Amino acid sequence: MDYLRPFDLAREHGISTQAVRNYERNGCIPPAERTPSGYRTYTEVHATALRAYLALIPAHGYAVSGQIMRSLNEGGLDAALTAVDRSHAQLLRDRGTLDAVGRAVEHLTADPDTAAHAPASTAPLSVGDLAHRLDVTAATLRNWEVAGILTPGREPVTGHRLYGAADIRDAELAHLLRRGGYPLDHIATVVQQIRTAGGTQALSAALDDWRRRLTARGLSMLDAAARLAQYVALLDSAPAGSS
């Protein structure tokens, strides 16, 4: 059997030998054998494990990648695959959120009557006025507030809710997504994305970058899956009869 030094593994990836030792210590690659003098000796199994781990990071992040590798190195193939599945499911949810935001922004920017185009000086609406505008009940608007979708201000004296231009925009968006069957927690996530970006116009500019990042992550998952499959095959830990 050919043995490799820490330097050999590190050189392939342009990392330090200390990084290789850290990955071993953290369980991301299997424990190395030692020479009588105490030096680490690695094999192709370790090299393949390191390739898999480093490919997993851009696809799944450090925490999940470490979980996957530790599970495999401890003989837990099902636990490793479950972690991979959860990460893929999260990417699918992220794509769904991106699509929902994109549709909502298209709707709000295409309709000149939406709140996204209301001037900053537009007088705030009461809960009854906004409910009438959207053809919903005041109780619906209060439910959206509880869900974190709306954050209206308050009239200083009476304490009545006041919905400014941004609140109206968020309500228009929530109404659109609710008609599309989206649950309140999903709508709250979408609205928060728009608030973070600073409005529909700023969010429109950010959507392309968001989509590129999701695409890059998806491609990284393909590469990581190939590397991981090589490692699993080398460990001979795949279930009998599987291909």
Tab-separated table of C-alpha atoms in Angstrom:
chain	number	residue	atom	x	y	z
A	1	MET	CA	0.000	0.000	0.000
A	2	ASP	CA	1.299	3.442	-0.888
A	3	TYR	CA	1.438	5.891	1.993
A	4	LEU	CA	1.057	9.643	1.794
A	5	ARG	CA	2.406	12.379	4.028
A	6	PRO	CA	0.302	15.281	5.362
A	7	PHE	CA	2.233	17.463	2.917
A	8	ASP	CA	1.047	15.348	-0.014
A	9	LEU	CA	-2.612	15.827	0.899
A	10	ALA	CA	-2.153	19.515	1.625
A	11	ARG	CA	-0.299	20.264	-1.611
A	12	GLU	CA	-3.102	18.886	-3.791
A	13	HIS	CA	-5.545	21.457	-2.438
A	14	GLY	CA	-3.233	24.358	-1.659
A	15	ILE	CA	-3.876	24.155	2.072
A	16	SER	CA	-1.562	23.823	5.044
A	17	THR	CA	-0.546	20.581	6.682
A	18	GLN	CA	-2.068	21.962	9.884
A	19	ALA	CA	-5.419	22.188	8.098
A	20	VAL	CA	-5.136	18.508	7.177
A	21	ARG	CA	-4.414	17.642	10.807
A	22	ASN	CA	-7.362	19.780	11.913
A	23	TYR	CA	-9.705	17.981	9.513
A	24	GLU	CA	-8.504	14.661	10.926
A	25	ARG	CA	-8.983	15.871	14.496
A	26	ASN	CA	-12.530	17.033	13.668
A	27	GLY	CA	-13.440	13.686	12.107
A	28	CYS	CA	-13.746	14.999	8.553
A	29	ILE	CA	-11.159	12.467	7.372
A	30	PRO	CA	-10.414	9.141	9.056
A	31	PRO	CA	-7.711	8.863	11.719
A	32	ALA	CA	-4.243	8.390	10.282
A	33	GLU	CA	-1.960	5.534	11.161
A	34	ARG	CA	1.314	6.412	12.858
A	35	THR	CA	4.835	5.333	12.217
A	36	PRO	CA	6.899	4.033	15.152
A	37	SER	CA	8.344	7.531	15.428
A	38	GLY	CA	4.858	9.062	15.615
A	39	TYR	CA	4.533	10.539	12.110
A	40	ARG	CA	1.144	10.402	10.431
A	41	THR	CA	0.763	8.209	7.347
A	42	TYR	CA	-2.211	8.615	5.058
A	43	THR	CA	-3.583	6.446	2.253
A	44	GLU	CA	-5.741	6.969	-0.821
A	45	VAL	CA	-8.756	6.572	1.470
A	46	HIS	CA	-7.716	9.722	3.324
A	47	ALA	CA	-6.991	11.566	0.078
A	48	THR	CA	-10.429	10.657	-1.285
A	49	ALA	CA	-12.066	11.670	1.982
A	50	LEU	CA	-10.377	15.061	1.856
A	51	ARG	CA	-11.452	15.599	-1.760
A	52	ALA	CA	-15.025	14.764	-0.782
A	53	TYR	CA	-15.021	17.043	2.254
A	54	LEU	CA	-13.602	20.040	0.416
A	55	ALA	CA	-16.126	19.521	-2.406
A	56	LEU	CA	-18.975	19.365	0.121
A	57	ILE	CA	-18.211	22.733	1.712
A	58	PRO	CA	-19.383	25.046	-1.131
A	59	ALA	CA	-22.411	22.800	-1.629
A	60	HIS	CA	-23.578	22.279	1.939
A	61	GLY	CA	-21.542	24.572	4.191
A	62	TYR	CA	-19.005	23.706	6.859
A	63	ALA	CA	-21.387	22.419	9.524
A	64	VAL	CA	-23.353	20.024	7.304
A	65	SER	CA	-20.212	18.910	5.447
A	66	GLY	CA	-18.568	17.996	8.724
A	67	GLN	CA	-21.689	16.144	9.826
A	68	ILE	CA	-21.760	14.148	6.578
A	69	MET	CA	-18.112	13.135	6.790
A	70	ARG	CA	-18.199	12.265	10.481
A	71	SER	CA	-21.241	10.083	9.894
A	72	LEU	CA	-19.505	8.224	7.073
A	73	ASN	CA	-16.291	7.803	9.033
A	74	GLU	CA	-18.283	6.322	11.911
A	75	GLY	CA	-20.148	3.916	9.631
A	76	GLY	CA	-23.372	5.930	9.543
A	77	LEU	CA	-24.210	5.955	5.841
A	78	ASP	CA	-27.920	6.586	6.410
A	79	ALA	CA	-27.194	9.551	8.688
A	80	ALA	CA	-24.850	10.998	6.068
A	81	LEU	CA	-27.419	10.620	3.306
A	82	THR	CA	-30.109	12.161	5.493
A	83	ALA	CA	-27.927	15.240	5.993
A	84	VAL	CA	-27.427	15.460	2.221
A	85	ASP	CA	-31.172	15.123	1.626
A	86	ARG	CA	-31.971	17.901	4.100
A	87	SER	CA	-29.531	20.212	2.371
A	88	HIS	CA	-31.080	19.490	-1.029
A	89	ALA	CA	-34.531	20.124	0.435
A	90	GLN	CA	-33.356	23.497	1.753
A	91	LEU	CA	-32.066	24.444	-1.688
A	92	LEU	CA	-35.467	23.547	-3.150
A	93	ARG	CA	-37.194	25.734	-0.556
A	94	ASP	CA	-34.802	28.573	-1.371
A	95	ARG	CA	-35.679	28.252	-5.057
A	96	GLY	CA	-39.359	28.380	-4.188
A	97	THR	CA	-38.856	31.536	-2.166
A	98	LEU	CA	-36.864	33.098	-4.993
A	99	ASP	CA	-39.595	32.306	-7.510
A	100	ALA	CA	-42.278	33.693	-5.194
A	101	VAL	CA	-40.341	36.916	-4.670
A	102	GLY	CA	-39.766	37.247	-8.418
A	103	ARG	CA	-43.455	36.844	-9.213
A	104	ALA	CA	-44.437	39.253	-6.480
A	105	VAL	CA	-41.991	41.896	-7.661
A	106	GLU	CA	-43.212	41.539	-11.244
A	107	HIS	CA	-46.780	42.014	-10.057
A	108	LEU	CA	-46.011	45.025	-7.907
A	109	THR	CA	-43.846	46.791	-10.474
A	110	ALA	CA	-46.201	46.067	-13.368
A	111	ASP	CA	-49.276	47.520	-11.654
A	112	PRO	CA	-49.091	51.319	-11.421
A	113	ASP	CA	-51.732	51.274	-8.696
A	114	THR	CA	-49.740	49.159	-6.265
A	115	ALA	CA	-48.286	50.547	-3.096
A	116	ALA	CA	-44.779	49.968	-4.405
A	117	HIS	CA	-45.296	53.111	-6.504
A	118	ALA	CA	-47.044	55.154	-3.861
A	119	PRO	CA	-45.172	58.371	-3.077
A	120	ALA	CA	-43.558	58.663	0.319
A	121	SER	CA	-45.987	61.451	1.199
A	122	THR	CA	-49.054	59.218	0.815
A	123	ALA	CA	-51.208	59.553	3.923
A	124	PRO	CA	-51.143	56.437	6.097
A	125	LEU	CA	-54.190	54.188	6.002
A	126	SER	CA	-56.139	52.928	8.957
A	127	VAL	CA	-56.712	49.219	9.395
A	128	GLY	CA	-60.240	49.645	8.031
A	129	ASP	CA	-59.075	51.609	4.975
A	130	LEU	CA	-56.392	49.067	4.124
A	131	ALA	CA	-58.805	46.174	4.639
A	132	HIS	CA	-61.225	47.859	2.243
A	133	ARG	CA	-58.451	48.479	-0.302
A	134	LEU	CA	-57.509	44.791	-0.335
A	135	ASP	CA	-61.048	43.469	0.150
A	136	VAL	CA	-60.024	41.539	3.281
A	137	THR	CA	-61.120	41.793	6.893
A	138	ALA	CA	-59.379	43.804	9.587
A	139	ALA	CA	-58.881	40.534	11.450
A	140	THR	CA	-56.901	39.214	8.467
A	141	LEU	CA	-54.549	42.186	8.645
A	142	ARG	CA	-54.069	41.620	12.371
A	143	ASN	CA	-53.255	37.951	11.702
A	144	TRP	CA	-50.637	39.028	9.166
A	145	GLU	CA	-49.162	41.293	11.812
A	146	VAL	CA	-48.943	38.430	14.311
A	147	ALA	CA	-47.193	36.354	11.622
A	148	GLY	CA	-44.585	39.079	11.164
A	149	ILE	CA	-45.757	40.074	7.692
A	150	LEU	CA	-46.933	43.562	8.610
A	151	THR	CA	-45.378	45.965	11.111
A	152	PRO	CA	-47.676	49.031	11.166
A	153	GLY	CA	-46.949	52.112	13.214
A	154	ARG	CA	-49.296	53.487	15.854
A	155	GLU	CA	-51.092	56.794	16.195
A	156	PRO	CA	-49.473	58.421	19.242
A	157	VAL	CA	-52.692	59.441	21.002
A	158	THR	CA	-55.167	56.688	20.186
A	159	GLY	CA	-52.756	53.811	19.537
A	160	HIS	CA	-54.621	52.926	16.341
A	161	ARG	CA	-52.655	51.143	13.628
A	162	LEU	CA	-51.334	53.289	10.774
A	163	TYR	CA	-50.125	51.714	7.525
A	164	GLY	CA	-47.593	53.767	5.563
A	165	ALA	CA	-46.462	53.254	1.960
A	166	ALA	CA	-44.063	50.413	2.834
A	167	ASP	CA	-46.737	48.705	4.945
A	168	ILE	CA	-49.223	48.965	2.098
A	169	ARG	CA	-46.660	47.478	-0.286
A	170	ASP	CA	-46.106	44.571	2.095
A	171	ALA	CA	-49.854	44.056	2.429
A	172	GLU	CA	-50.294	44.053	-1.353
A	173	LEU	CA	-47.547	41.463	-1.627
A	174	ALA	CA	-48.999	39.338	1.170
A	175	HIS	CA	-52.418	39.467	-0.445
A	176	LEU	CA	-50.966	38.304	-3.764
A	177	LEU	CA	-49.069	35.404	-2.237
A	178	ARG	CA	-51.987	34.403	-0.019
A	179	ARG	CA	-54.211	34.121	-3.086
A	180	GLY	CA	-51.523	31.890	-4.557
A	181	GLY	CA	-51.874	29.516	-1.622
A	182	TYR	CA	-48.656	30.349	0.205
A	183	PRO	CA	-48.649	29.820	4.003
A	184	LEU	CA	-48.131	32.793	6.296
A	185	ASP	CA	-44.637	31.779	7.409
A	186	HIS	CA	-43.511	31.606	3.784
A	187	ILE	CA	-45.053	34.998	3.051
A	188	ALA	CA	-43.267	36.483	6.059
A	189	THR	CA	-39.948	35.254	4.631
A	190	VAL	CA	-40.658	36.805	1.243
A	191	VAL	CA	-41.697	40.139	2.732
A	192	GLN	CA	-38.566	40.190	4.862
A	193	GLN	CA	-36.476	39.700	1.725
A	194	ILE	CA	-38.047	42.806	0.207
A	195	ARG	CA	-37.550	44.821	3.400
A	196	THR	CA	-33.891	43.786	3.581
A	197	ALA	CA	-33.294	44.775	-0.039
A	198	GLY	CA	-34.902	48.159	0.519
A	199	GLY	CA	-37.969	47.820	-1.692
A	200	THR	CA	-39.058	46.155	-4.888
A	201	GLN	CA	-36.712	48.087	-7.148
A	202	ALA	CA	-33.641	47.176	-5.115
A	203	LEU	CA	-34.835	43.602	-4.750
A	204	SER	CA	-35.274	43.238	-8.508
A	205	ALA	CA	-31.596	44.072	-8.927
A	206	ALA	CA	-30.682	41.485	-6.281
A	207	LEU	CA	-32.757	38.627	-7.701
A	208	ASP	CA	-30.303	37.788	-10.492
A	209	ASP	CA	-27.436	37.542	-8.031
A	210	TRP	CA	-29.556	35.412	-5.710
A	211	ARG	CA	-30.406	33.057	-8.578
A	212	ARG	CA	-26.748	32.830	-9.630
A	213	ARG	CA	-25.766	31.866	-6.100
A	214	LEU	CA	-28.435	29.163	-5.956
A	215	THR	CA	-27.309	27.846	-9.348
A	216	ALA	CA	-23.686	27.778	-8.187
A	217	ARG	CA	-24.733	25.895	-5.072
A	218	GLY	CA	-26.695	23.379	-7.133
A	219	LEU	CA	-23.703	22.766	-9.388
A	220	SER	CA	-21.484	22.381	-6.332
A	221	MET	CA	-23.896	19.748	-5.047
A	222	LEU	CA	-23.440	17.770	-8.259
A	223	ASP	CA	-19.668	17.858	-7.901
A	224	ALA	CA	-19.870	17.010	-4.207
A	225	ALA	CA	-22.173	14.063	-4.892
A	226	ALA	CA	-19.650	12.584	-7.325
A	227	ARG	CA	-16.790	13.016	-4.854
A	228	LEU	CA	-18.876	11.592	-2.036
A	229	ALA	CA	-19.875	8.577	-4.110
A	230	GLN	CA	-16.207	7.848	-4.777
A	231	TYR	CA	-15.477	7.946	-1.077
A	232	VAL	CA	-18.432	5.743	-0.159
A	233	ALA	CA	-17.365	3.199	-2.769
A	234	LEU	CA	-13.820	3.233	-1.452
A	235	LEU	CA	-15.057	2.648	2.082
A	236	ASP	CA	-17.178	-0.187	0.760
A	237	SER	CA	-19.991	1.091	2.979
A	238	ALA	CA	-22.716	1.118	0.332
A	239	PRO	CA	-25.574	-1.368	0.987
A	240	ALA	CA	-25.148	-4.751	-0.652
A	241	GLY	CA	-26.602	-4.914	-4.128
A	242	SER	CA	-26.749	-1.157	-4.608
A	243	SER	CA	-25.316	0.370	-7.753
